[in-house]
Tab-separated table of C-alpha atoms in Angstrom:
chain	number	residue	atom	x	y	z
A	22	MET	CA	41.498	241.857	196.758
A	23	ALA	CA	39.059	239.270	198.087
A	24	ALA	CA	35.538	240.613	198.025
A	25	SER	CA	33.019	239.825	200.769
A	26	SER	CA	29.808	238.387	199.379
A	27	ARG	CA	27.306	240.760	200.962
A	28	LEU	CA	27.067	244.165	202.586
A	29	PRO	CA	26.354	244.392	206.321
A	30	PRO	CA	22.885	245.737	207.225
A	31	LEU	CA	22.262	249.313	206.072
A	32	PRO	CA	19.280	251.616	206.621
A	33	ALA	CA	16.437	251.026	204.175
A	34	LEU	CA	16.822	253.158	201.052
A	35	ARG	CA	13.764	255.286	201.901
A	36	ASP	CA	15.178	255.919	205.383
A	37	PHE	CA	18.543	256.682	203.806
A	38	ILE	CA	17.018	259.337	201.564
A	39	HIS	CA	15.182	260.868	204.534
A	40	LEU	CA	18.317	260.725	206.725
A	41	TYR	CA	20.405	262.644	204.198
A	42	LYS	CA	17.528	264.869	202.986
A	43	LEU	CA	18.019	263.726	199.400
A	44	ARG	CA	15.015	265.227	197.646
A	45	ALA	CA	15.288	264.561	193.912
A	46	LYS	CA	16.048	267.650	191.824
A	47	LYS	CA	13.851	268.168	188.781
A	48	VAL	CA	16.580	270.233	187.106
A	49	LEU	CA	18.857	267.160	187.210
A	50	SER	CA	16.091	264.808	185.976
A	51	GLN	CA	16.631	262.675	189.076
A	52	ASN	CA	14.408	259.662	189.734
A	53	TYR	CA	15.403	257.213	192.457
A	54	LEU	CA	14.726	253.498	192.006
A	55	MET	CA	13.513	252.336	195.417
A	56	ASP	CA	12.757	248.633	194.910
A	57	MET	CA	15.860	246.649	195.836
A	58	ASN	CA	14.490	243.615	194.007
A	59	LEU	CA	14.626	245.668	190.803
A	60	THR	CA	18.126	247.017	191.472
A	61	LYS	CA	19.326	243.451	192.047
A	62	LYS	CA	17.617	242.378	188.815
A	63	ILE	CA	19.450	245.108	186.879
A	64	VAL	CA	22.790	243.981	188.285
A	65	ARG	CA	22.064	240.290	187.707
A	66	LEU	CA	20.967	240.777	184.086
A	67	ALA	CA	23.947	243.075	183.485
A	68	GLY	CA	26.056	239.969	184.070
A	69	VAL	CA	27.883	241.335	187.125
A	70	ARG	CA	29.587	238.551	189.064
A	71	SER	CA	31.769	238.161	192.114
A	72	GLY	CA	35.287	239.472	191.452
A	73	ASP	CA	34.268	241.855	188.626
A	74	TRP	CA	35.009	245.573	188.329
A	75	VAL	CA	32.081	247.946	187.795
A	76	CYS	CA	31.724	251.642	187.088
A	77	GLU	CA	28.281	252.948	187.991
A	78	VAL	CA	27.260	256.262	186.458
A	79	GLY	CA	24.737	258.424	188.281
A	80	PRO	CA	24.396	256.315	191.467
A	81	GLY	CA	22.232	258.844	193.298
A	82	PRO	CA	21.636	257.622	196.871
A	83	GLY	CA	23.166	254.240	196.069
A	84	GLY	CA	20.320	251.809	195.390
A	85	ILE	CA	22.010	250.040	192.472
A	86	THR	CA	25.372	250.564	194.185
A	87	ARG	CA	24.250	248.339	197.042
A	88	ALA	CA	23.187	245.623	194.612
A	89	ILE	CA	26.543	245.828	192.806
A	90	LEU	CA	28.465	245.461	196.054
A	91	ASP	CA	26.168	242.660	197.193
A	92	ALA	CA	27.154	240.798	194.020
A	93	GLY	CA	30.666	240.537	195.474
A	94	VAL	CA	32.561	242.755	193.020
A	95	ASP	CA	36.200	243.481	193.714
A	96	ARG	CA	35.809	247.176	192.902
A	97	CYS	CA	32.948	249.569	192.211
A	98	ASP	CA	33.641	253.104	191.036
A	99	VAL	CA	30.731	255.537	191.110
A	100	VAL	CA	30.574	258.873	189.274
A	101	GLU	CA	28.090	261.341	190.758
A	102	ILE	CA	27.670	265.026	189.918
A	103	ASP	CA	25.354	265.944	192.808
A	104	GLN	CA	27.356	266.887	195.905
A	105	ARG	CA	24.367	266.099	198.147
A	106	MET	CA	24.723	262.385	197.329
A	107	ILE	CA	28.356	262.096	198.404
A	108	PRO	CA	27.782	261.678	202.188
A	109	ALA	CA	25.205	258.950	201.534
A	110	LEU	CA	27.587	257.148	199.188
A	111	ARG	CA	30.382	257.444	201.763
A	112	HIS	CA	28.062	255.741	204.246
A	113	VAL	CA	27.757	252.813	201.822
A	114	ALA	CA	31.536	252.863	201.215
A	115	GLU	CA	32.170	252.435	204.942
A	116	ALA	CA	30.163	249.226	204.794
A	117	ALA	CA	32.348	247.927	201.933
A	118	PRO	CA	35.934	248.779	202.922
A	119	GLY	CA	38.224	249.248	199.940
A	120	ARG	CA	35.603	248.273	197.368
A	121	LEU	CA	33.543	251.430	196.715
A	122	HIS	CA	35.378	254.432	195.251
A	123	ILE	CA	33.539	257.729	194.761
A	124	THR	CA	34.266	260.336	192.095
A	125	ARG	CA	32.321	263.566	192.113
A	126	GLY	CA	32.023	264.818	188.562
A	127	ASP	CA	30.118	264.982	185.300
A	128	VAL	CA	30.120	261.550	183.672
A	129	LEU	CA	30.134	263.224	180.241
A	130	LYS	CA	33.570	264.593	181.142
A	131	THR	CA	34.887	261.669	183.210
A	132	GLU	CA	37.494	259.289	181.781
A	133	ILE	CA	36.411	255.875	183.050
A	134	GLY	CA	39.286	254.120	181.286
A	135	GLY	CA	41.765	256.400	183.031
A	136	MET	CA	40.077	255.713	186.349
A	137	TRP	CA	40.512	251.960	185.877
A	138	GLU	CA	44.076	252.387	184.654
A	139	GLU	CA	45.009	254.401	187.739
A	140	ALA	CA	43.427	251.742	189.942
A	141	GLY	CA	45.494	249.026	188.254
A	142	PHE	CA	42.880	247.040	186.341
A	143	SER	CA	44.672	244.062	184.787
A	144	GLY	CA	41.814	242.108	183.258
A	145	ALA	CA	42.013	243.385	179.663
A	146	THR	CA	41.039	240.978	176.888
A	147	ALA	CA	41.594	241.056	173.131
A	148	TRP	CA	38.755	242.671	171.184
A	149	SER	CA	37.991	239.390	169.422
A	150	ASP	CA	37.824	237.476	172.719
A	151	GLU	CA	35.086	237.347	175.330
A	152	PRO	CA	34.418	240.645	177.185
A	153	PRO	CA	36.598	241.429	180.206
A	154	ARG	CA	35.231	241.123	183.711
A	155	ALA	CA	34.326	244.789	183.838
A	156	HIS	CA	31.018	246.604	183.378
A	157	ILE	CA	29.445	250.036	183.134
A	158	VAL	CA	26.019	250.280	184.760
A	159	GLY	CA	23.716	253.204	185.439
A	160	ASN	CA	20.223	254.536	186.088
A	161	LEU	CA	20.660	257.647	183.982
A	162	PRO	CA	18.937	260.990	184.413
A	163	PHE	CA	16.745	261.423	181.344
A	164	ASN	CA	18.403	264.704	180.377
A	165	ILE	CA	21.831	263.127	179.751
A	166	ALA	CA	20.893	259.619	178.602
A	167	THR	CA	21.056	260.272	174.849
A	168	PRO	CA	24.252	262.383	174.757
A	169	LEU	CA	25.935	259.915	177.098
A	170	ILE	CA	25.114	256.816	175.065
A	171	ILE	CA	26.315	258.576	171.894
A	172	LYS	CA	29.594	259.400	173.697
A	173	PHE	CA	29.932	255.806	174.909
A	174	LEU	CA	29.175	254.356	171.467
A	175	ARG	CA	31.726	256.704	169.844
A	176	ASP	CA	34.399	255.653	172.356
A	177	MET	CA	33.425	252.015	171.819
A	178	SER	CA	33.910	252.374	168.062
A	179	TYR	CA	37.438	253.717	168.617
A	180	ARG	CA	38.197	251.176	171.364
A	181	ARG	CA	39.243	253.933	173.716
A	182	GLY	CA	38.386	254.854	177.298
A	183	PRO	CA	37.038	251.755	179.069
A	184	TRP	CA	36.978	249.923	175.721
A	185	LYS	CA	40.760	249.849	175.520
A	186	TYR	CA	40.341	246.915	177.922
A	187	GLY	CA	38.127	244.955	175.521
A	188	ARG	CA	34.431	244.681	174.750
A	189	VAL	CA	33.160	246.064	178.065
A	190	PRO	CA	29.341	245.751	178.211
A	191	LEU	CA	27.034	248.626	179.130
A	192	THR	CA	23.749	248.313	181.015
A	193	LEU	CA	21.806	251.579	181.202
A	194	THR	CA	18.285	252.856	181.785
A	195	PHE	CA	16.373	255.051	179.346
A	196	GLN	CA	12.887	256.417	178.936
A	197	SER	CA	10.912	253.574	177.396
A	198	GLU	CA	10.498	255.505	174.141
A	199	VAL	CA	14.263	255.970	173.813
A	200	ALA	CA	14.895	252.314	174.677
A	201	GLN	CA	12.542	251.295	171.859
A	202	ARG	CA	14.408	253.551	169.433
A	203	ILE	CA	17.714	251.978	170.401
A	204	ILE	CA	16.560	248.416	169.698
A	205	SER	CA	14.168	249.240	166.834
A	206	PRO	CA	14.310	246.894	163.831
A	207	ILE	CA	13.961	247.961	160.226
A	208	ASP	CA	10.549	249.269	159.072
A	209	CYS	CA	9.438	250.270	162.567
A	210	GLU	CA	8.185	253.757	163.424
A	211	ALA	CA	10.541	253.895	166.401
A	212	ARG	CA	13.601	253.522	164.146
A	213	SER	CA	15.880	256.561	164.305
A	214	ARG	CA	19.471	257.755	164.157
A	215	ILE	CA	20.212	256.168	167.537
A	216	SER	CA	18.990	252.786	166.225
A	217	ILE	CA	21.713	252.836	163.560
A	218	MET	CA	24.446	254.165	165.837
A	219	SER	CA	23.681	251.597	168.545
A	220	GLN	CA	23.210	248.549	166.366
A	221	TYR	CA	26.160	248.919	164.005
A	222	VAL	CA	28.753	249.007	166.785
A	223	ALA	CA	26.978	247.006	169.510
A	224	GLU	CA	24.222	244.488	170.097
A	225	PRO	CA	21.636	246.296	172.231
A	226	LYS	CA	19.046	244.199	174.043
A	227	LEU	CA	16.042	245.390	176.046
A	228	LEU	CA	16.351	243.400	179.274
A	229	PHE	CA	13.069	244.500	180.863
A	230	THR	CA	10.829	247.505	181.439
A	231	ILE	CA	10.243	249.179	184.815
A	232	SER	CA	7.014	250.989	185.613
A	233	GLY	CA	7.505	254.676	186.321
A	234	LYS	CA	5.627	254.080	189.595
A	235	CYS	CA	8.706	252.283	190.955
A	236	PHE	CA	10.706	255.538	191.013
A	237	VAL	CA	10.688	258.504	193.384
A	238	PRO	CA	9.474	260.899	192.190
A	239	PRO	CA	7.572	258.793	189.625
A	240	PRO	CA	8.208	259.939	186.031
A	241	LYS	CA	5.255	260.033	183.638
A	242	VAL	CA	6.891	257.355	181.488
A	243	ASP	CA	8.129	253.812	182.004
A	244	VAL	CA	11.838	253.012	181.902
A	245	GLY	CA	13.656	250.458	179.752
A	246	VAL	CA	16.831	248.695	180.861
A	247	VAL	CA	19.124	248.128	177.863
A	248	ARG	CA	22.336	246.113	177.718
A	249	PHE	CA	24.877	246.911	174.982
A	250	THR	CA	27.449	244.278	174.062
A	251	PRO	CA	30.146	245.679	171.735
A	252	ARG	CA	30.401	243.837	168.430
A	253	ALA	CA	33.656	242.042	167.687
A	254	VAL	CA	33.228	243.265	164.082
A	255	PRO	CA	31.211	246.498	163.585
A	256	LEU	CA	28.680	246.274	160.773
A	257	ILE	CA	29.956	249.465	159.074
A	258	GLY	CA	33.596	250.154	158.265
A	259	VAL	CA	33.790	253.953	158.389
A	260	ALA	CA	34.296	256.388	161.262
A	261	PHE	CA	31.496	256.898	163.782
A	262	GLU	CA	31.209	260.608	162.979
A	263	VAL	CA	30.636	259.920	159.274
A	264	ILE	CA	27.880	257.398	159.959
A	265	GLU	CA	26.287	259.692	162.524
A	266	LYS	CA	26.179	262.656	160.149
A	267	VAL	CA	24.589	260.643	157.345
A	268	ALA	CA	22.043	259.010	159.662
A	269	ARG	CA	21.207	262.335	161.331
A	270	GLN	CA	20.389	264.075	158.064
A	271	VAL	CA	18.474	261.162	156.578
A	272	PHE	CA	16.321	260.639	159.677
A	273	HIS	CA	15.821	264.360	160.214
A	274	TYR	CA	13.876	264.572	156.976
A	275	ARG	CA	12.636	260.944	156.965
A	276	GLN	CA	12.901	260.867	153.133
A	277	LYS	CA	16.067	260.484	151.093
A	278	TYR	CA	16.115	264.154	150.110
A	279	GLY	CA	17.678	264.672	153.534
A	280	LEU	CA	20.891	263.597	151.847
A	281	LYS	CA	20.942	266.886	149.989
A	282	THR	CA	21.529	268.756	153.253
A	283	LEU	CA	24.987	267.162	153.416
A	284	TYR	CA	26.097	269.449	150.575
A	285	PRO	CA	26.063	273.087	149.466
A	286	GLU	CA	22.941	273.856	147.444
A	287	GLU	CA	24.760	274.245	144.130
A	288	ILE	CA	26.095	270.647	144.179
A	289	ALA	CA	23.475	268.964	146.389
A	290	GLU	CA	21.399	267.401	143.622
A	291	GLU	CA	24.381	265.877	141.853
A	292	MET	CA	26.147	264.594	144.970
A	293	ALA	CA	23.026	263.111	146.568
A	294	HIS	CA	22.152	261.418	143.274
A	295	GLU	CA	25.639	259.889	143.198
A	296	VAL	CA	25.096	258.368	146.654
A	297	LEU	CA	21.742	256.883	145.719
A	298	LYS	CA	22.999	255.592	142.378
A	299	GLU	CA	26.052	253.870	143.821
A	300	THR	CA	24.078	252.343	146.696
A	301	ARG	CA	21.140	251.416	144.452
A	302	ILE	CA	18.670	252.905	146.912
A	303	ASP	CA	15.252	253.942	145.644
A	304	PRO	CA	14.924	257.680	146.437
A	305	ARG	CA	11.278	257.064	147.388
A	306	THR	CA	12.295	254.792	150.265
A	307	THR	CA	11.777	256.272	153.736
A	308	SER	CA	14.527	256.278	156.358
A	309	ILE	CA	12.929	253.608	158.571
A	310	LYS	CA	12.862	251.119	155.684
A	311	LEU	CA	16.638	251.166	155.192
A	312	GLY	CA	18.818	248.534	156.813
A	313	ILE	CA	22.151	249.070	158.525
A	314	GLU	CA	23.916	247.694	155.459
A	315	GLN	CA	22.348	250.448	153.326
A	316	TYR	CA	23.282	253.166	155.827
A	317	GLY	CA	26.781	251.741	155.735
A	318	HIS	CA	26.920	251.951	151.947
A	319	MET	CA	25.700	255.578	152.005
A	320	ALA	CA	28.306	256.455	154.623
A	321	GLU	CA	31.057	254.833	152.534
A	322	VAL	CA	30.144	256.825	149.418
A	323	TYR	CA	29.817	260.051	151.429
A	324	GLU	CA	33.201	259.427	153.065
A	325	ARG	CA	34.771	259.000	149.635
A	326	GLN	CA	33.196	262.265	148.469
A	327	CYS	CA	34.543	264.038	151.557
A	328	LEU	CA	38.048	262.706	150.999
A	329	SER	CA	38.025	263.968	147.424
A	330	MET	CA	36.602	267.362	148.430
A	331	PRO	CA	38.335	268.726	151.562
A	332	GLY	CA	35.987	270.916	153.572
A	333	LEU	CA	32.860	268.965	152.661
A	334	PHE	CA	32.731	266.877	155.830
A	335	PRO	CA	32.601	269.848	158.272
A	336	TYR	CA	30.125	271.682	156.006
A	337	ASP	CA	26.841	272.495	157.784
A	338	TYR	CA	23.868	273.495	155.642
A	339	VAL	CA	22.498	275.761	158.401
A	340	LYS	CA	25.729	277.780	158.232
A	341	PRO	CA	26.102	278.281	154.469
A	342	HIS	CA	28.412	281.277	155.002
A	343	LEU	CA	31.067	278.737	156.063
A	344	THR	CA	31.834	277.500	152.582
A	345	VAL	CA	33.519	274.255	151.618
A	346	GLU	CA	36.418	276.313	150.278
A	347	SER	CA	36.962	278.086	153.610
A	348	LEU	CA	36.500	274.887	155.623
A	349	ALA	CA	39.086	273.174	153.415
A	350	GLN	CA	41.710	275.328	155.132
A	351	THR	CA	40.773	274.119	158.641
A	352	GLU	CA	42.296	271.351	160.720
A	353	LYS	CA	39.187	269.156	160.380
A	354	ALA	CA	38.764	269.523	156.625
A	355	LEU	CA	38.710	265.736	156.150
A	356	PRO	CA	36.584	263.130	157.938
A	357	PRO	CA	38.228	261.091	160.707
A	358	ARG	CA	39.357	257.616	159.722
A	359	GLN	CA	38.261	254.460	161.486
A	360	PRO	CA	41.468	252.845	162.772
A	361	PHE	CA	39.930	249.393	163.266
A	362	ILE	CA	38.492	248.627	159.846
A	363	THR	CA	38.208	244.890	159.409
A	364	GLN	CA	38.386	243.481	155.913
A	365	LEU	CA	35.172	241.581	155.319
A	366	PRO	CA	35.158	238.324	153.316
A	367	ALA	CA	34.641	238.708	149.583
A	368	GLU	CA	31.228	237.071	149.805
A	369	GLY	CA	30.210	239.683	152.399
A	370	ILE	CA	28.416	239.013	155.671
A	371	SER	CA	24.911	237.822	156.392
A	372	LEU	CA	22.896	240.098	158.627
A	373	LYS	CA	21.031	236.985	159.760
A	374	ASN	CA	24.149	236.168	161.754
A	375	PHE	CA	23.706	239.403	163.673
A	376	GLY	CA	19.988	238.985	164.347
A	377	LEU	CA	19.080	242.020	162.255
A	378	ILE	CA	16.932	240.188	159.709
A	379	SER	CA	15.008	236.955	159.895
């Protein structure tokens, strides 16, 4: 379908919000970005070009949606949970015949890949090639930003959903503090579980920061715009869930004794010591001083332990009554396997090539 280059004139966004009585709901953590120069900047730096396909999550009254359509995309799907926004989005859709498609639903439960498949997207590329001409973009409500990016990163690691079409990039907004955690380098106080999960499977980049004053209502924090480009070769070769569990426990306690919470008390000392010994990690080292390579090594040893002891992976130290022995009888007794493990060269890889160390 040939896409027109620009939308016809529409009411100003502020007038639009007044026309449809779209007062932001605090319970939904809604904050509208009013400056069209900023919405256009988000779309431009996301790499959206004429002829692309875009899925926008949480469009609200359609500020970024307008900028996406103005970029000349062939198709823009929007996923919005708030019924009040639908008439306003339909107004925008009427100005872009056949290009804007509205889905009312919870993006955490929406299958974007299925949406594109049903619409007949044919621009898939091989994972090792350049990304396809498709994007996911969104100004996220603060209350779903972290669970949504974890869901997206998990799907990315399994190359499912929208990532069955190739290395589809993500451009999303976060509270500035969360954005800093996502991109945090080693030995930085902002480093956290989400730093590891984001950086091992993707290359996150902080594009720019938006003052909270640019939103309605204005949040008390600034907002960071982060672009995630999926890595052709993830930096860790075990399943997402294994890495996440190790990183969660280590960062929760900040010191390496957090590893002990991966195991029942009676074997914790021995098993945690085995991880540290095999990875040659000093037990006095704090979580923020460990690189992705070291988290990867810990996850590999822990995965091996879980495979040799069914029931260990689903074990949760806050529920000690669910023993390893009882969990060994369940369907998820063993950790999931990563289906796209790439054999690394014998000499290993240099993290300098990935911009993670200087």
